[in-house]
Amino acid sequence: MSDTSIEKGVEDRPDLAKILYDLRQHLTLTQSQMAEQLGISQAMVSAIEKGRTEPSSKLADKILNYSKTLEEREAKASESDFGEWLREQRAKHNLTQAELAEKAGISQLTISFIETGKTQSPQKATISAIEKALGRGLPTEVKTEISEETEVGGLGEYFGPFPLEDWEANVGNDTPGIYVFYDILKRPVYVGQTSDLKTRIRQYEDFFWFKSPIVDSFAFIVVRDDKLRRQVEAAMIKLVGENAIFNKQHKITLSNPSLLSPKVRIIRLPEEERGR
């Protein structure tokens, strides 16, 4: 191989140190958290970012795929008509996200989720608050988009995904439904069903995994029929479980386990991926 070919190969090689650092900063993860996601040590993350070591081809592929997946999902999310409309209106009113959030009485993170398309089906109260704050209603095409996202034929109404820290503002009292928690890359990590979503989620608040990046957002479908909820939950666990971050399931033990459905599971990492 000529020296020119060698030099070209070096030039074409992706800068994994920069990619890993930028990815970690974008996700607002510490080196330890990033290491958990990749299944490596914090020391290895530090060494790669500082250019002290080259990752193996397998690890390099994992970093590149991680970055590509994030880019693809954010590109898809940005296609939301509601998000585009909201950004335009906010710019016209010369408002920051924080200023609009304060004016509407909702969180800045909720505004961010809508503008980036992470939330496809917001609560009606959120939409109404935004319209009131901006002094104008949503265009017909935007309302149609939201309506199409909300209706789930044969089941009920879909809402979300919402930022985890705003869960209480987006769940009504005595709301029955099927719910999914997602990690920071919008991968499902937990599936369950309940007759009272607010009470169920409140029980999770002290669990170690109930925080970002393990759980970053959630969504739910309002399903009032108990039997139908259990059937759909069982089907979702079968369909999602093998492809979620966590695969092996075990029951959650609480001081009052009768409050939890027997089929509610926290899904755990397989042996080869444990620690990610």
XYZ file of N, CA and C in Angstrom:
828
model
N 0.861 -1.199 0.000
C 0.000 0.000 0.000
C 0.890 1.241 0.000
N 0.580 2.212 -0.834
C 1.395 3.417 -0.931
C 1.167 4.308 0.272
N 2.158 5.236 0.474
C 2.030 6.190 1.571
C 0.796 7.051 1.399
N 0.473 7.369 0.125
C -0.705 8.197 -0.162
C -1.971 7.496 0.290
N -2.051 6.182 0.017
C -3.239 5.410 0.414
C -3.368 5.369 1.926
N -2.235 5.214 2.600
C -2.254 5.177 4.062
C -2.745 6.510 4.615
N -2.215 7.617 4.055
C -2.620 8.939 4.515
C -4.104 9.179 4.273
N -4.589 8.697 3.112
C -6.013 8.885 2.796
C -6.884 8.103 3.772
N -6.397 6.886 4.118
C -7.153 6.079 5.059
C -7.249 6.749 6.418
N -6.175 7.386 6.842
C -6.163 8.090 8.120
C -7.097 9.284 8.083
N -7.076 10.014 6.959
C -7.921 11.191 6.825
C -9.403 10.814 6.831
N -9.735 9.658 6.226
C -11.136 9.238 6.137
C -11.659 8.641 7.439
N -10.766 8.311 8.344
C -11.189 7.691 9.599
C -11.935 8.707 10.454
N -13.118 8.352 10.964
C -13.877 9.308 11.781
C -13.127 9.651 13.064
N -13.282 10.885 13.507
C -12.639 11.339 14.732
C -13.490 10.875 15.916
N -13.234 9.668 16.393
C -14.056 9.077 17.442
C -13.943 9.833 18.762
N -12.795 10.439 19.008
C -12.636 11.225 20.233
C -13.632 12.379 20.253
N -13.715 13.088 19.129
C -14.636 14.227 19.035
C -16.085 13.754 19.005
N -16.345 12.671 18.242
C -17.709 12.152 18.143
C -18.230 11.743 19.516
N -17.405 11.036 20.277
C -17.819 10.578 21.598
C -18.030 11.757 22.540
N -17.117 12.709 22.508
C -17.251 13.883 23.383
C -18.508 14.681 23.036
N -18.708 14.951 21.724
C -19.880 15.721 21.287
C -21.174 14.992 21.633
N -21.178 13.674 21.447
C -22.359 12.882 21.758
C -22.688 12.973 23.247
N -21.663 12.842 24.069
C -21.869 12.906 25.516
C -22.370 14.280 25.953
N -21.801 15.344 25.365
C -22.230 16.695 25.706
C -23.669 16.944 25.255
N -24.007 16.425 24.077
C -25.357 16.622 23.547
C -26.395 15.949 24.440
N -26.032 14.785 24.970
C -26.946 14.037 25.833
C -26.852 14.467 27.286
N -25.938 15.407 27.568
C -25.676 15.888 28.929
C -25.413 14.724 29.886
N -24.499 13.845 29.478
C -24.123 12.702 30.298
C -22.718 12.894 30.853
N -22.478 12.393 32.045
C -21.125 12.357 32.580
C -20.376 11.223 31.881
N -19.061 11.192 32.057
C -18.287 10.098 31.470
C -18.736 8.753 32.037
N -19.080 8.713 33.300
C -19.547 7.469 33.923
C -20.872 7.015 33.318
N -21.778 7.966 33.098
C -23.076 7.625 32.503
C -22.903 7.163 31.060
N -22.004 7.838 30.323
C -21.742 7.430 28.953
C -21.134 6.039 28.927
N -20.268 5.766 29.872
C -19.644 4.443 29.965
C -20.692 3.366 30.192
N -21.682 3.666 31.031
C -22.763 2.710 31.288
C -23.547 2.423 30.014
N -23.794 3.461 29.237
C -24.541 3.296 27.993
C -23.786 2.422 26.990
N -22.467 2.531 26.985
C -21.647 1.798 26.017
C -21.134 0.462 26.550
N -21.311 0.233 27.842
C -20.843 -1.023 28.420
C -19.340 -1.085 28.597
N -18.721 0.083 28.867
C -17.274 0.143 29.083
C -17.001 0.910 30.374
N -15.734 1.098 30.710
C -15.391 1.805 31.935
C -15.319 3.312 31.697
N -15.440 4.066 32.787
C -15.293 5.521 32.708
C -13.889 5.890 32.247
N -12.916 5.117 32.686
C -11.520 5.377 32.292
C -11.342 5.238 30.780
N -12.042 4.264 30.180
C -11.957 4.075 28.731
C -12.578 5.258 27.990
N -13.711 5.749 28.480
C -14.343 6.926 27.861
C -13.378 8.104 27.902
N -12.763 8.323 29.062
C -11.812 9.426 29.224
C -10.626 9.276 28.270
N -10.092 8.063 28.170
C -8.925 7.818 27.313
C -9.247 8.052 25.847
N -10.439 7.631 25.419
C -10.841 7.825 24.013
C -11.015 9.305 23.715
N -11.703 10.022 24.611
C -11.956 11.447 24.387
C -10.660 12.261 24.345
N -9.668 11.832 25.104
C -8.387 12.552 25.138
C -7.421 12.073 24.060
N -7.859 11.096 23.257
C -7.017 10.595 22.181
C -5.883 9.714 22.645
N -5.968 9.218 23.860
C -4.894 8.385 24.400
C -4.988 6.939 23.942
N -6.180 6.535 23.485
C -6.354 5.163 23.019
C -7.379 5.129 21.902
N -7.221 4.151 21.020
C -8.173 3.946 19.938
C -9.120 2.818 20.349
N -10.425 3.021 20.230
C -11.359 1.959 20.591
C -11.267 0.798 19.606
N -11.673 -0.377 20.060
C -11.715 -1.530 19.167
C -12.720 -1.266 18.062
N -12.651 -2.036 16.986
C -13.579 -1.838 15.870
C -15.021 -2.031 16.324
N -15.231 -2.987 17.244
C -16.582 -3.238 17.753
C -17.090 -2.040 18.545
N -16.242 -1.478 19.401
C -16.628 -0.321 20.190
C -16.792 0.911 19.306
N -15.921 1.050 18.313
C -16.032 2.181 17.381
C -17.373 2.138 16.656
N -17.770 0.952 16.207
C -19.062 0.794 15.523
C -20.211 1.154 16.458
N -20.078 0.763 17.724
C -21.131 1.047 18.691
C -21.280 2.558 18.908
N -20.151 3.266 19.006
C -20.188 4.725 19.177
C -20.801 5.395 17.962
N -20.363 4.964 16.764
C -20.884 5.554 15.530
C -22.366 5.272 15.359
N -22.810 4.054 15.674
C -24.226 3.704 15.557
C -25.060 4.474 16.572
N -24.515 4.658 17.756
C -25.190 5.422 18.809
C -25.433 6.853 18.323
N -24.371 7.460 17.753
C -24.468 8.826 17.255
C -25.432 8.926 16.075
N -25.352 7.949 15.160
C -26.224 7.955 13.989
C -27.684 7.811 14.385
N -27.951 6.928 15.328
C -29.323 6.712 15.792
C -29.902 7.984 16.380
N -29.112 8.681 17.183
C -29.566 9.931 17.782
C -29.875 10.966 16.707
N -28.986 11.105 15.723
C -29.181 12.079 14.648
C -30.441 11.773 13.847
N -30.656 10.485 13.537
C -31.831 10.097 12.755
C -33.121 10.376 13.506
N -33.120 10.084 14.803
C -34.331 10.292 15.588
C -34.633 11.770 15.776
N -33.595 12.574 15.944
C -33.826 14.008 16.103
C -34.264 14.640 14.779
N -33.731 14.127 13.663
C -34.143 14.634 12.356
C -35.607 14.323 12.109
N -36.014 13.112 12.479
C -37.409 12.713 12.307
C -38.318 13.528 13.218
N -37.849 13.746 14.450
C -38.646 14.499 15.417
C -38.883 15.930 14.970
N -37.902 16.511 14.287
C -38.003 17.915 13.886
C -39.046 18.152 12.804
N -39.652 17.064 12.297
C -40.644 17.195 11.235
C -42.027 17.591 11.753
N -42.203 17.724 13.055
C -43.491 18.044 13.635
C -43.985 19.415 13.182
N -45.205 19.468 12.638
C -45.800 20.739 12.216
C -46.074 21.635 13.410
N -46.508 21.036 14.492
C -46.790 21.816 15.700
C -45.514 22.475 16.204
N -44.433 21.704 16.236
C -43.161 22.243 16.698
C -42.682 23.393 15.833
N -42.811 23.240 14.514
C -42.388 24.297 13.589
C -43.235 25.544 13.775
N -44.543 25.354 13.901
C -45.459 26.486 14.101
C -45.124 27.217 15.398
N -44.857 26.442 16.456
C -44.580 27.054 17.753
C -43.277 27.848 17.714
N -42.252 27.310 17.061
C -40.987 28.049 16.937
C -41.193 29.363 16.196
N -41.968 29.309 15.109
C -42.220 30.516 14.308
C -42.970 31.574 15.124
N -44.002 31.120 15.848
C -44.795 32.063 16.645
C -43.982 32.659 17.782
N -43.160 31.859 18.396
C -42.320 32.344 19.485
C -41.338 33.395 18.973
N -40.793 33.154 17.765
C -39.867 34.111 17.159
C -40.576 35.422 16.831
N -41.810 35.323 16.321
C -42.575 36.523 15.977
C -42.864 37.375 17.213
N -43.073 36.705 18.321
C -43.365 37.419 19.571
C -42.087 37.759 20.345
N -40.928 37.405 19.768
C -39.638 37.684 20.391
C -39.574 37.124 21.813
N -39.976 35.863 21.940
C -39.987 35.207 23.240
C -38.986 34.050 23.261
N -38.288 33.892 24.360
C -37.466 32.699 24.550
C -38.391 31.571 24.991
N -37.866 30.349 24.990
C -38.668 29.228 25.475
C -39.078 29.458 26.925
N -38.141 29.944 27.722
C -38.427 30.174 29.140
C -39.509 31.231 29.328
N -39.455 32.299 28.519
C -40.451 33.369 28.628
C -41.835 32.885 28.222
N -41.904 32.103 27.142
C -43.191 31.571 26.706
C -43.738 30.590 27.736
N -42.856 29.766 28.280
C -43.276 28.793 29.284
C -43.869 29.491 30.508
N -43.202 30.556 30.950
C -43.695 31.303 32.112
C -45.044 31.947 31.812
N -45.172 32.489 30.620
C -46.414 33.148 30.216
C -47.567 32.153 30.109
N -47.249 30.921 29.664
C -48.282 29.900 29.490
C -48.530 29.095 30.763
N -47.635 29.239 31.743
C -47.793 28.496 32.984
C -47.424 27.029 32.859
N -46.494 26.735 31.956
C -46.011 25.361 31.789
C -44.489 25.377 31.849
N -43.849 24.219 31.788
C -42.392 24.184 31.918
C -41.686 24.464 30.588
N -40.457 24.968 30.689
C -39.649 25.200 29.493
C -39.376 23.886 28.773
N -39.200 22.810 29.533
C -38.925 21.509 28.933
C -40.101 21.031 28.082
N -41.312 21.350 28.518
C -42.496 20.997 27.726
C -42.472 21.720 26.385
N -42.114 23.001 26.401
C -41.987 23.772 25.157
C -40.922 23.140 24.267
N -39.793 22.786 24.852
C -38.695 22.175 24.101
C -39.124 20.856 23.463
N -39.840 20.025 24.212
C -40.302 18.740 23.686
C -41.228 18.932 22.488
N -42.090 19.940 22.551
C -43.011 20.200 21.438
C -42.253 20.729 20.228
N -41.354 21.678 20.452
C -40.632 22.297 19.336
C -39.716 21.306 18.618
N -39.157 20.364 19.337
C -38.280 19.369 18.712
C -39.045 18.162 18.197
N -40.360 18.141 18.424
C -41.172 17.031 17.926
C -41.157 15.804 18.809
N -40.514 15.894 19.977
C -40.499 14.740 20.882
C -41.899 14.431 21.383
N -42.686 15.479 21.640
C -44.085 15.288 22.028
C -44.951 15.401 20.794
N -45.552 14.283 20.377
C -46.418 14.308 19.199
C -47.867 14.603 19.552
N -48.258 14.254 20.775
C -49.659 14.413 21.173
C -49.746 15.055 22.550
N -49.670 16.384 22.624
C -49.714 17.070 23.919
C -51.121 17.080 24.513
N -51.198 17.377 25.788
C -52.490 17.486 26.455
C -53.244 18.717 25.933
N -54.566 18.634 25.924
C -55.389 19.758 25.451
C -55.150 21.005 26.291
N -54.934 20.813 27.600
C -54.691 21.955 28.479
C -53.399 22.671 28.102
N -52.388 21.907 27.674
C -51.115 22.499 27.250
C -51.301 23.317 25.986
N -52.031 22.747 25.026
C -52.300 23.457 23.766
C -53.053 24.753 24.039
N -54.077 24.668 24.888
C -54.884 25.846 25.221
C -54.039 26.921 25.892
N -53.141 26.515 26.784
C -52.283 27.480 27.482
C -51.342 28.179 26.508
N -50.812 27.431 25.544
C -49.913 28.012 24.537
C -50.674 28.980 23.636
N -51.860 28.586 23.205
C -52.674 29.459 22.357
C -53.000 30.765 23.081
N -53.354 30.655 24.340
C -53.695 31.852 25.125
C -52.487 32.754 25.294
N -51.319 32.150 25.553
C -50.097 32.934 25.748
C -49.684 33.664 24.473
N -49.916 33.029 23.323
C -49.533 33.620 22.035
C -50.639 34.498 21.445
N -51.837 34.399 21.992
C -52.942 35.223 21.507
C -53.508 34.792 20.176
N -53.309 33.511 19.827
C -53.894 33.012 18.582
C -54.003 31.492 18.644
N -54.971 30.964 17.864
C -55.204 29.529 17.862
C -54.332 28.800 16.856
N -54.250 27.494 17.017
C -53.473 26.676 16.090
C -54.142 26.644 14.718
N -53.352 26.616 13.643
C -53.916 26.452 12.295
C -54.627 25.099 12.172
N -55.551 25.004 11.244
C -56.340 23.784 11.059
C -55.461 22.574 10.795
N -54.419 22.749 9.955
C -53.567 21.606 9.616
C -52.791 21.084 10.825
N -52.438 21.983 11.741
C -51.739 21.563 12.948
C -52.688 20.810 13.872
N -53.903 21.301 13.993
C -54.908 20.608 14.800
C -55.188 19.215 14.240
N -55.214 19.117 12.921
C -55.442 17.816 12.276
C -54.306 16.864 12.583
N -53.076 17.376 12.528
C -51.906 16.550 12.833
C -51.978 16.004 14.253
N -52.312 16.868 15.201
C -52.393 16.452 16.600
C -53.511 15.440 16.799
N -54.648 15.682 16.149
C -55.792 14.773 16.255
C -55.451 13.386 15.732
N -54.713 13.335 14.619
C -54.328 12.056 14.034
C -53.372 11.297 14.944
N -52.498 12.039 15.631
C -51.559 11.406 16.553
C -52.271 10.883 17.800
N -53.335 11.581 18.204
C -54.024 11.253 19.455
C -54.888 10.005 19.349
N -55.620 9.863 18.250
C -56.561 8.762 18.122
C -55.865 7.443 17.809
N -56.099 6.452 18.657
C -55.595 5.094 18.433
C -56.823 4.205 18.283
N -57.157 3.869 17.052
C -58.378 3.144 16.760
C -58.564 1.886 17.584
N -59.731 1.763 18.208
C -60.051 0.557 18.956
C -59.509 0.522 20.371
N -58.672 1.510 20.738
C -58.096 1.514 22.080
C -58.511 2.752 22.872
N -58.008 3.888 22.466
C -58.304 5.114 23.202
C -57.449 6.254 22.717
N -57.213 7.216 23.585
C -56.427 8.399 23.224
C -54.973 8.239 23.650
N -54.076 8.630 22.761
C -52.638 8.565 23.016
C -52.135 9.941 23.404
N -51.276 10.013 24.427
C -50.690 11.276 24.857
C -49.196 11.099 25.110
N -48.411 12.084 24.644
C -46.973 12.045 24.883
C -46.179 12.037 23.594
N -44.890 11.703 23.722
C -44.137 11.526 24.965
C -43.945 12.861 25.688
N -43.924 12.776 27.006
C -43.727 13.944 27.853
C -42.403 13.824 28.612
N -41.790 14.970 28.973
C -40.580 14.892 29.808
C -40.928 14.291 31.157
N -40.080 13.440 31.656
C -40.359 12.736 32.902
C -40.636 13.691 34.052
N -39.872 14.783 34.135
C -40.035 15.694 35.271
C -41.386 16.401 35.264
N -42.095 16.348 34.128
C -43.415 16.982 34.037
C -44.539 15.963 34.048
N -44.275 14.766 34.543
C -45.272 13.715 34.438
C -46.584 14.073 35.140
N -46.474 14.694 36.327
C -47.684 14.958 37.110
C -48.602 15.958 36.428
N -48.017 16.917 35.704
C -48.824 17.920 35.010
C -49.543 17.342 33.800
N -49.126 16.160 33.358
C -49.695 15.577 32.145
C -50.546 14.339 32.388
N -50.759 14.013 33.652
C -51.574 12.845 33.989
C -52.710 13.270 34.904
N -53.941 13.010 34.484
C -55.092 13.368 35.300
C -55.342 12.348 36.397
N -56.174 12.721 37.356
C -56.542 11.800 38.431
C -57.369 10.644 37.877
N -57.132 9.456 38.412
C -57.909 8.256 38.044
C -57.841 7.943 36.556
N -56.698 8.219 35.938
C -56.534 7.918 34.512
C -56.099 6.469 34.325
N -56.926 5.646 33.651
C -56.540 4.251 33.399
C -55.804 4.160 32.072
N -54.775 3.347 31.999
C -54.090 3.265 30.714
C -52.908 2.336 30.678
N -52.312 2.280 29.498
C -51.087 1.528 29.239
C -49.992 2.561 29.044
N -48.856 2.362 29.687
C -47.813 3.376 29.639
C -46.467 2.770 29.263
N -45.602 3.626 28.706
C -44.249 3.221 28.348
C -43.293 4.312 28.799
N -42.203 3.918 29.448
C -41.123 4.838 29.780
C -40.022 4.659 28.738
N -39.401 5.793 28.317
C -38.338 5.770 27.316
C -37.047 6.322 27.894
N -35.924 5.859 27.351
C -34.649 6.430 27.762
C -34.370 7.679 26.942
N -33.171 8.226 27.089
C -32.852 9.501 26.446
C -32.804 9.406 24.919
N -32.666 8.169 24.394
C -32.677 7.963 22.942
C -34.045 7.500 22.437
N -35.058 7.627 23.278
C -36.438 7.240 22.957
C -36.577 5.730 22.750
N -35.748 4.949 23.436
C -35.891 3.499 23.401
C -36.759 3.071 24.571
N -37.741 2.196 24.353
C -38.616 1.784 25.451
C -37.858 0.947 26.465
N -38.023 1.292 27.734
C -37.336 0.547 28.792
C -38.298 -0.060 29.809
N -39.571 0.313 29.727
C -40.500 -0.161 30.739
C -41.923 -0.069 30.185
N -42.677 -1.129 30.340
C -44.064 -1.183 29.867
C -44.965 -1.613 31.014
N -46.118 -0.989 31.153
C -47.045 -1.382 32.206
C -48.460 -0.930 31.920
N -49.383 -1.376 32.767
C -50.777 -0.946 32.653
C -51.331 -0.749 34.055
N -52.313 0.124 34.204
C -52.871 0.420 35.510
C -54.241 1.077 35.377
N -55.014 0.982 36.428
C -56.311 1.663 36.451
C -56.174 3.088 36.964
N -54.997 3.425 37.512
C -54.756 4.762 38.047
C -53.304 5.145 37.776
N -53.070 5.802 36.664
C -51.712 6.100 36.213
C -50.972 7.032 37.169
N -51.662 8.018 37.706
C -50.992 8.966 38.603
C -50.472 8.263 39.859
N -51.288 7.410 40.451
C -50.860 6.678 41.640
C -49.704 5.741 41.315
N -49.780 5.063 40.167
C -48.731 4.120 39.783
C -47.393 4.826 39.597
N -47.368 5.911 38.847
C -46.105 6.604 38.585
C -45.526 7.177 39.866
N -46.386 7.654 40.757
C -45.893 8.201 42.019
C -45.117 7.150 42.815
N -45.496 5.886 42.663
C -44.802 4.814 43.372
C -43.381 4.594 42.850
N -43.125 5.026 41.620
C -41.811 4.811 41.023
C -40.793 5.884 41.402
N -41.237 6.976 41.999
C -40.370 8.147 42.166
C -39.109 7.877 42.985
N -39.144 6.918 43.884
C -37.970 6.631 44.712
C -37.087 5.534 44.131
N -37.458 4.971 42.982
C -36.659 3.909 42.391
C -35.418 4.503 41.716
N -34.292 3.804 41.815
C -33.016 4.316 41.306
C -33.052 4.571 39.805
N -33.845 3.799 39.072
C -33.855 3.904 37.608
C -34.792 4.993 37.101
N -35.595 5.565 38.014
C -36.614 6.527 37.592
C -36.014 7.922 37.464
N -35.036 8.052 36.533
C -34.378 9.332 36.297
C -33.633 9.234 34.966
N -33.310 10.392 34.405
C -32.551 10.428 33.156
C -31.097 10.046 33.444
N -30.423 9.322 32.538
C -30.839 8.957 31.185
C -31.588 7.629 31.086
N -31.725 6.892 32.227
C -32.409 5.605 32.162
C -33.857 5.807 31.746
N -34.543 6.748 32.396
C -35.890 7.132 31.978
C -35.890 8.630 31.752
N -36.206 9.023 30.523
C -36.159 10.437 30.152
C -37.546 10.983 29.824
N -38.440 10.110 29.351
C -39.773 10.548 28.958
C -40.755 9.382 29.065
N -42.021 9.678 28.889
C -43.037 8.630 28.953
C -44.225 9.014 28.086
N -45.013 8.007 27.734
C -46.234 8.217 26.960
C -47.263 7.206 27.437
N -48.535 7.481 27.163
C -49.563 6.540 27.581
C -50.781 6.609 26.669
N -51.540 5.518 26.682
C -52.808 5.445 25.966
C -53.898 5.210 26.997
N -54.919 6.045 26.994
C -56.025 5.891 27.924
C -56.886 4.712 27.460
N -56.925 3.654 28.260
C -57.727 2.459 27.968
C -58.531 2.141 29.217
N -59.848 2.206 29.126
C -60.688 2.073 30.311
C -61.073 0.629 30.618
N -61.057 -0.230 29.632
C -61.434 -1.624 29.847
C -60.280 -2.409 30.480
N -60.498 -2.973 31.677
C -59.439 -3.664 32.413
C -58.858 -4.839 31.630
N -59.722 -5.665 31.063
C -59.268 -6.849 30.334
C -58.447 -6.456 29.113
N -58.902 -5.434 28.385
C -58.200 -4.978 27.198
C -56.828 -4.426 27.564
N -56.749 -3.697 28.678
C -55.453 -3.161 29.115
C -54.457 -4.276 29.376
N -54.904 -5.310 30.068
C -54.010 -6.419 30.398
C -53.553 -7.160 29.143
N -54.473 -7.323 28.188
C -54.127 -8.015 26.945
C -53.117 -7.221 26.132
N -53.335 -5.921 26.027
C -52.423 -5.083 25.242
C -51.068 -4.989 25.935
N -51.058 -4.886 27.270
C -49.792 -4.836 28.007
C -48.975 -6.101 27.750
N -49.640 -7.267 27.823
C -48.947 -8.535 27.600
C -48.352 -8.589 26.193
N -49.122 -8.104 25.218
C -48.643 -8.104 23.831
C -47.460 -7.158 23.668
N -47.524 -5.988 24.301
C -46.439 -5.013 24.185
C -45.156 -5.529 24.818
N -45.277 -6.205 25.961
C -44.087 -6.744 26.610
C -43.418 -7.782 25.711
N -44.233 -8.608 25.052
C -43.679 -9.607 24.135
C -43.009 -8.949 22.935
N -43.647 -7.910 22.395
C -43.129 -7.258 21.193
C -41.941 -6.347 21.481
N -42.023 -5.596 22.571
C -41.005 -4.599 22.884
C -39.854 -5.179 23.691
N -40.166 -6.105 24.586
C -39.183 -6.574 25.551
C -37.863 -7.009 24.969
N -37.882 -7.810 23.900
C -36.641 -8.328 23.340
C -35.826 -7.270 22.624
N -36.452 -6.116 22.339
C -35.739 -5.067 21.617
C -35.455 -3.839 22.484
N -35.918 -3.873 23.718
C -35.690 -2.746 24.613
C -34.273 -2.800 25.170
N -33.879 -1.748 25.859
C -32.558 -1.725 26.485
C -32.479 -2.856 27.503
N -33.548 -3.006 28.278
C -33.585 -4.022 29.314
C -34.440 -5.187 28.818
N -33.935 -6.403 28.960
C -34.636 -7.551 28.410
C -35.204 -8.482 29.475
N -34.341 -8.968 30.369
C -34.816 -9.915 31.365
C -35.700 -9.204 32.378
N -36.853 -9.784 32.671
C -37.835 -9.111 33.497
C -37.921 -9.725 34.889
N -38.201 -8.875 35.846
C -38.479 -9.376 37.185
C -39.489 -8.455 37.844
N -40.216 -8.983 38.800
C -41.235 -8.188 39.473
C -40.606 -7.150 40.379
N -41.284 -6.031 40.475
C -40.853 -4.989 41.397
C -41.456 -5.299 42.768
N -40.639 -5.212 43.797
C -41.129 -5.458 45.146
C -41.327 -4.131 45.855
N -42.526 -3.902 46.305
C -42.835 -2.688 47.047
C -43.340 -3.069 48.429
N -43.421 -2.081 49.311
C -43.958 -2.343 50.631
C -45.429 -2.737 50.537
N -46.083 -2.274 49.477
C -47.474 -2.644 49.236
C -47.600 -3.163 47.818
N -47.157 -4.384 47.525
C -47.115 -4.894 46.162
C -48.484 -5.058 45.534
N -49.549 -5.086 46.332
C -50.886 -5.257 45.760
C -51.288 -4.083 44.889
N -50.580 -2.950 45.050
C -50.883 -1.776 44.247
C -50.347 -1.894 42.834
N -49.468 -2.865 42.592
C -48.867 -3.039 41.276
C -49.497 -4.216 40.561
N -49.663 -4.088 39.260
C -50.142 -5.208 38.457
C -49.107 -6.323 38.492
N -49.517 -7.594 38.550
C -48.558 -8.701 38.546
C -47.682 -8.721 37.314
N -48.155 -8.103 36.226
C -47.398 -8.176 34.981
C -46.487 -6.980 34.768
N -46.535 -6.012 35.678
C -45.641 -4.876 35.533
C -44.226 -5.330 35.821
N -43.304 -5.024 34.937
C -41.931 -5.488 35.083
C -40.953 -4.336 34.894
N -39.830 -4.438 35.549
C -38.696 -3.600 35.161
C -37.799 -4.518 34.352
N -37.439 -4.107 33.183
C -36.752 -4.977 32.238
C -35.254 -4.767 32.374
N -34.498 -5.838 32.575
C -33.084 -5.716 32.913
C -32.183 -6.076 31.744
N -30.951 -5.601 31.839
C -29.965 -5.837 30.794
C -29.588 -7.308 30.681
N -29.374 -7.800 29.441
C -28.793 -9.133 29.298
C -27.358 -9.102 29.779
N -26.774 -10.270 30.050
C -25.444 -10.349 30.640
C -24.399 -9.591 29.851
N -24.446 -9.730 28.494
C -23.397 -9.111 27.685
C -23.501 -7.601 27.614
N -24.660 -7.048 27.988
C -24.823 -5.611 27.905
C -24.948 -4.952 29.277
N -24.829 -5.741 30.331
C -25.046 -5.207 31.653
C -24.041 -4.091 31.958
N -24.538 -3.031 32.545
C -23.689 -1.886 32.859
C -23.826 -0.780 31.845
N -24.550 -1.054 30.744
C -24.696 0.015 29.733
C -25.586 1.120 30.263
